[in-house]
C-alpha positions as a LaTeX table, in Angstrom:
\begin{tabular}{lrrr}
\hline
Residue & $x$ (\AA) & $y$ (\AA) & $z$ (\AA) \\
\hline
Unk1 & $-6.00$ & $-0.60$ & $-11.47$ \\
Unk2 & $-7.72$ & 2.45 & $-10.04$ \\
Unk3 & $-6.55$ & 2.59 & $-6.42$ \\
Unk4 & $-9.51$ & 4.67 & $-5.40$ \\
Unk5 & $-11.95$ & 2.06 & $-6.79$ \\
Unk6 & $-9.93$ & $-0.67$ & $-5.08$ \\
Unk7 & $-10.29$ & 1.13 & $-1.75$ \\
Unk8 & $-14.02$ & 1.73 & $-2.35$ \\
Unk9 & $-14.64$ & $-1.94$ & $-3.11$ \\
Unk10 & $-12.63$ & $-3.05$ & $-0.07$ \\
Unk11 & $-14.58$ & $-0.67$ & 2.17 \\
Unk12 & $-17.89$ & $-1.91$ & 0.73 \\
Unk13 & $-17.01$ & $-5.53$ & 1.50 \\
Unk14 & $-15.90$ & $-4.61$ & 5.02 \\
Unk15 & $-19.21$ & $-2.79$ & 5.55 \\
Unk16 & $-21.07$ & $-5.90$ & 4.41 \\
Unk17 & $-19.24$ & $-7.83$ & 7.13 \\
Unk18 & $-20.13$ & $-5.16$ & 9.70 \\
Unk19 & $-23.82$ & $-5.56$ & 8.79 \\
Unk20 & $-23.73$ & $-9.37$ & 8.54 \\
Unk21 & $-25.11$ & $-11.53$ & 11.34 \\
Unk22 & $-22.42$ & $-14.16$ & 10.82 \\
Unk23 & $-18.79$ & $-14.37$ & 9.68 \\
Unk24 & $-19.73$ & $-14.92$ & 6.04 \\
Unk25 & $-21.07$ & $-12.87$ & 3.16 \\
Unk26 & $-22.10$ & $-13.81$ & $-0.37$ \\
Unk27 & $-21.88$ & $-11.33$ & $-3.23$ \\
Unk28 & $-22.55$ & $-11.49$ & $-6.94$ \\
Unk29 & $-19.72$ & $-10.10$ & $-9.08$ \\
Unk30 & $-22.11$ & $-8.63$ & $-11.64$ \\
Unk31 & $-24.24$ & $-6.86$ & $-9.01$ \\
Unk32 & $-21.23$ & $-5.26$ & $-7.30$ \\
Unk33 & $-19.67$ & $-4.30$ & $-10.64$ \\
Unk34 & $-22.94$ & $-2.68$ & $-11.71$ \\
Unk35 & $-23.40$ & $-0.90$ & $-8.36$ \\
Unk36 & $-19.95$ & 0.69 & $-8.57$ \\
Unk37 & $-19.78$ & 1.00 & $-12.36$ \\
Unk38 & $-16.61$ & $-1.05$ & $-12.59$ \\
Unk39 & $-15.57$ & $-4.25$ & $-14.32$ \\
Unk40 & $-15.85$ & $-7.56$ & $-12.42$ \\
Unk41 & $-12.08$ & $-8.03$ & $-12.68$ \\
Unk42 & $-11.62$ & $-5.02$ & $-10.34$ \\
Unk43 & $-13.64$ & $-6.85$ & $-7.70$ \\
Unk44 & $-11.58$ & $-10.00$ & $-8.32$ \\
Unk45 & $-8.40$ & $-7.96$ & $-7.81$ \\
Unk46 & $-9.63$ & $-6.56$ & $-4.48$ \\
Unk47 & $-10.58$ & $-10.00$ & $-3.23$ \\
Unk48 & $-7.32$ & $-11.63$ & $-4.37$ \\
Unk49 & $-5.18$ & $-8.95$ & $-2.73$ \\
Unk50 & $-7.11$ & $-7.83$ & 0.36 \\
Unk51 & $-9.27$ & $-10.76$ & 1.43 \\
Unk52 & $-6.72$ & $-13.58$ & 1.39 \\
Unk53 & $-6.23$ & $-16.28$ & 4.03 \\
Unk54 & $-3.25$ & $-14.30$ & 5.34 \\
Unk55 & $-5.65$ & $-11.41$ & 5.94 \\
Unk56 & $-8.02$ & $-13.76$ & 7.76 \\
Unk57 & $-10.48$ & $-14.73$ & 5.00 \\
Unk58 & $-11.44$ & $-17.80$ & 2.99 \\
Unk59 & $-12.82$ & $-17.28$ & $-0.52$ \\
Unk60 & $-15.14$ & $-19.62$ & $-2.41$ \\
Unk61 & $-16.08$ & $-18.63$ & $-5.92$ \\
Unk62 & $-18.48$ & $-19.91$ & $-8.56$ \\
Unk63 & $-18.30$ & $-18.39$ & $-12.02$ \\
Unk64 & $-21.01$ & $-18.11$ & $-14.63$ \\
Unk65 & $-24.54$ & $-16.70$ & $-14.74$ \\
Unk66 & $-25.43$ & $-17.77$ & $-11.20$ \\
Unk67 & $-21.91$ & $-17.08$ & $-10.04$ \\
Unk68 & $-21.13$ & $-15.75$ & $-6.61$ \\
Unk69 & $-18.27$ & $-15.09$ & $-4.24$ \\
Unk70 & $-18.56$ & $-16.31$ & $-0.66$ \\
Unk71 & $-16.14$ & $-14.65$ & 1.74 \\
Unk72 & $-15.78$ & $-16.17$ & 5.19 \\
Unk73 & $-13.93$ & $-14.41$ & 7.99 \\
Unk74 & $-11.66$ & $-16.87$ & 9.79 \\
Unk75 & $-12.24$ & $-16.82$ & 13.52 \\
Unk76 & $-9.07$ & $-17.39$ & 15.48 \\
Unk77 & $-8.88$ & $-17.25$ & 19.23 \\
Unk78 & $-5.46$ & $-15.71$ & 19.69 \\
Unk79 & $-2.27$ & $-14.58$ & 17.99 \\
Unk80 & $-0.66$ & $-18.02$ & 18.09 \\
Unk81 & $-3.71$ & $-19.53$ & 16.31 \\
Unk82 & $-3.22$ & $-17.00$ & 13.50 \\
Unk83 & 0.49 & $-17.71$ & 13.20 \\
Unk84 & $-0.20$ & $-21.48$ & 13.20 \\
Unk85 & $-2.72$ & $-20.84$ & 10.44 \\
Unk86 & $-0.10$ & $-18.97$ & 8.37 \\
Unk87 & 2.45 & $-21.75$ & 8.87 \\
Unk88 & $-0.06$ & $-24.45$ & 7.91 \\
Unk89 & $-1.06$ & $-22.60$ & 4.76 \\
Unk90 & 2.36 & $-22.17$ & 3.19 \\
Unk91 & 1.85 & $-24.73$ & 0.46 \\
Unk92 & 4.55 & $-26.87$ & $-1.06$ \\
Unk93 & 8.22 & $-27.26$ & $-0.32$ \\
Unk94 & 9.20 & $-23.81$ & $-1.58$ \\
Unk95 & 8.06 & $-20.21$ & $-1.26$ \\
Unk96 & 8.54 & $-17.24$ & $-3.56$ \\
Unk97 & 10.36 & $-14.19$ & $-2.18$ \\
Unk98 & 7.30 & $-11.97$ & $-2.72$ \\
Unk99 & 5.03 & $-14.34$ & $-0.79$ \\
Unk100 & 7.41 & $-14.61$ & 2.16 \\
Unk101 & 7.77 & $-10.84$ & 2.41 \\
Unk102 & 4.00 & $-10.35$ & 1.95 \\
Unk103 & 3.20 & $-12.69$ & 4.86 \\
Unk104 & 5.63 & $-10.89$ & 7.15 \\
Unk105 & 4.30 & $-7.49$ & 5.98 \\
Unk106 & 0.80 & $-8.60$ & 7.02 \\
Unk107 & 2.18 & $-9.49$ & 10.46 \\
Unk108 & 3.65 & $-5.99$ & 10.67 \\
Unk109 & 0.38 & $-4.36$ & 9.52 \\
Unk110 & $-1.63$ & $-6.37$ & 12.08 \\
Unk111 & 0.77 & $-5.47$ & 14.89 \\
Unk112 & 2.09 & $-9.01$ & 15.49 \\
Unk113 & 5.64 & $-7.79$ & 14.89 \\
Unk114 & 7.33 & $-4.41$ & 14.93 \\
Unk115 & 9.27 & $-2.63$ & 12.19 \\
Unk116 & 12.58 & $-3.98$ & 13.55 \\
Unk117 & 11.41 & $-7.60$ & 13.16 \\
Unk118 & 10.05 & $-6.88$ & 9.68 \\
Unk119 & 13.29 & $-5.19$ & 8.55 \\
Unk120 & 15.38 & $-8.00$ & 10.04 \\
Unk121 & 13.39 & $-10.59$ & 8.06 \\
Unk122 & 13.43 & $-8.54$ & 4.84 \\
Unk123 & 17.21 & $-8.00$ & 5.15 \\
Unk124 & 17.71 & $-11.74$ & 5.67 \\
Unk125 & 15.68 & $-12.49$ & 2.54 \\
Unk126 & 17.72 & $-9.95$ & 0.58 \\
Unk127 & 20.93 & $-11.66$ & 1.74 \\
Unk128 & 19.68 & $-15.11$ & 0.69 \\
Unk129 & 18.62 & $-13.83$ & $-2.73$ \\
Unk130 & 21.85 & $-11.85$ & $-3.23$ \\
Unk131 & 23.91 & $-14.94$ & $-2.40$ \\
Unk132 & 21.98 & $-16.95$ & $-4.98$ \\
Unk133 & 22.27 & $-14.22$ & $-7.63$ \\
Unk134 & 25.99 & $-13.80$ & $-6.99$ \\
Unk135 & 26.76 & $-17.26$ & $-8.41$ \\
Unk136 & 24.28 & $-17.37$ & $-11.29$ \\
Unk137 & 26.69 & $-16.21$ & $-13.97$ \\
Unk138 & 29.21 & $-18.92$ & $-13.00$ \\
Unk139 & 26.95 & $-21.97$ & $-13.33$ \\
Unk140 & 25.16 & $-23.82$ & $-16.09$ \\
Unk141 & 21.40 & $-23.43$ & $-16.53$ \\
Unk142 & 20.53 & $-26.80$ & $-14.96$ \\
Unk143 & 22.67 & $-26.00$ & $-11.91$ \\
Unk144 & 21.14 & $-22.51$ & $-11.69$ \\
Unk145 & 17.68 & $-24.08$ & $-11.71$ \\
Unk146 & 18.63 & $-26.42$ & $-8.86$ \\
Unk147 & 20.14 & $-23.48$ & $-6.95$ \\
Unk148 & 16.93 & $-21.50$ & $-7.42$ \\
Unk149 & 14.79 & $-24.37$ & $-6.13$ \\
Unk150 & 17.10 & $-24.91$ & $-3.15$ \\
Unk151 & 17.02 & $-21.19$ & $-2.38$ \\
Unk152 & 13.20 & $-21.27$ & $-2.33$ \\
Unk153 & 13.26 & $-24.34$ & $-0.05$ \\
Unk154 & 15.60 & $-22.54$ & 2.36 \\
Unk155 & 13.48 & $-19.40$ & 2.13 \\
Unk156 & 10.40 & $-21.41$ & 3.10 \\
Unk157 & 12.28 & $-22.93$ & 6.05 \\
Unk158 & 13.47 & $-19.48$ & 7.10 \\
Unk159 & 9.92 & $-18.07$ & 6.86 \\
Unk160 & 8.45 & $-20.91$ & 8.93 \\
Unk161 & 11.20 & $-20.57$ & 11.56 \\
Unk162 & 10.59 & $-16.82$ & 11.71 \\
Unk163 & 6.85 & $-17.39$ & 12.20 \\
Unk164 & 7.52 & $-20.01$ & 14.89 \\
Unk165 & 9.87 & $-17.62$ & 16.71 \\
Unk166 & 7.20 & $-14.91$ & 16.63 \\
Unk167 & 4.61 & $-17.42$ & 17.88 \\
Unk168 & 6.71 & $-18.55$ & 20.83 \\
Unk169 & 7.61 & $-14.96$ & 21.72 \\
Unk170 & 3.87 & $-14.13$ & 21.73 \\
Unk171 & 3.26 & $-16.87$ & 24.32 \\
Unk172 & 5.81 & $-15.45$ & 26.73 \\
\hline
\end{tabular}
């Protein structure tokens, strides 16, 4: 993926929001791809990585000839609303390591937490994963699978507790 094109497409979408009269824009993949002489999948990549719910956006997409992408900016009133939103949108009973770290990295980038908090969380995740990996060679495959699932359950719990701690510290 051409990083420069990724940045150009992100900037274009942000400019569309700046010009929009509401918190929503609608774009056609084919028109944007043609305008920037890129493939539609590059636009998809930008949207999937930079306009996610964690970044404050909701995406609706319709494929095909009349296809479009509707991007809506989520309006939240304060920091605790945003953190509640993140907690509510961690789907399922488990979370992948990459997703947990990505959510906390977004909090760092948006200034909700500082580098110390981010590093503390990342180090905790590393410890959980290292503990899991340490025993893998000693257990059968079915046990390893259960351990992996349990680790992801605990990782989700840890992520939610971290977010809740940040939320309550923001209130103070």
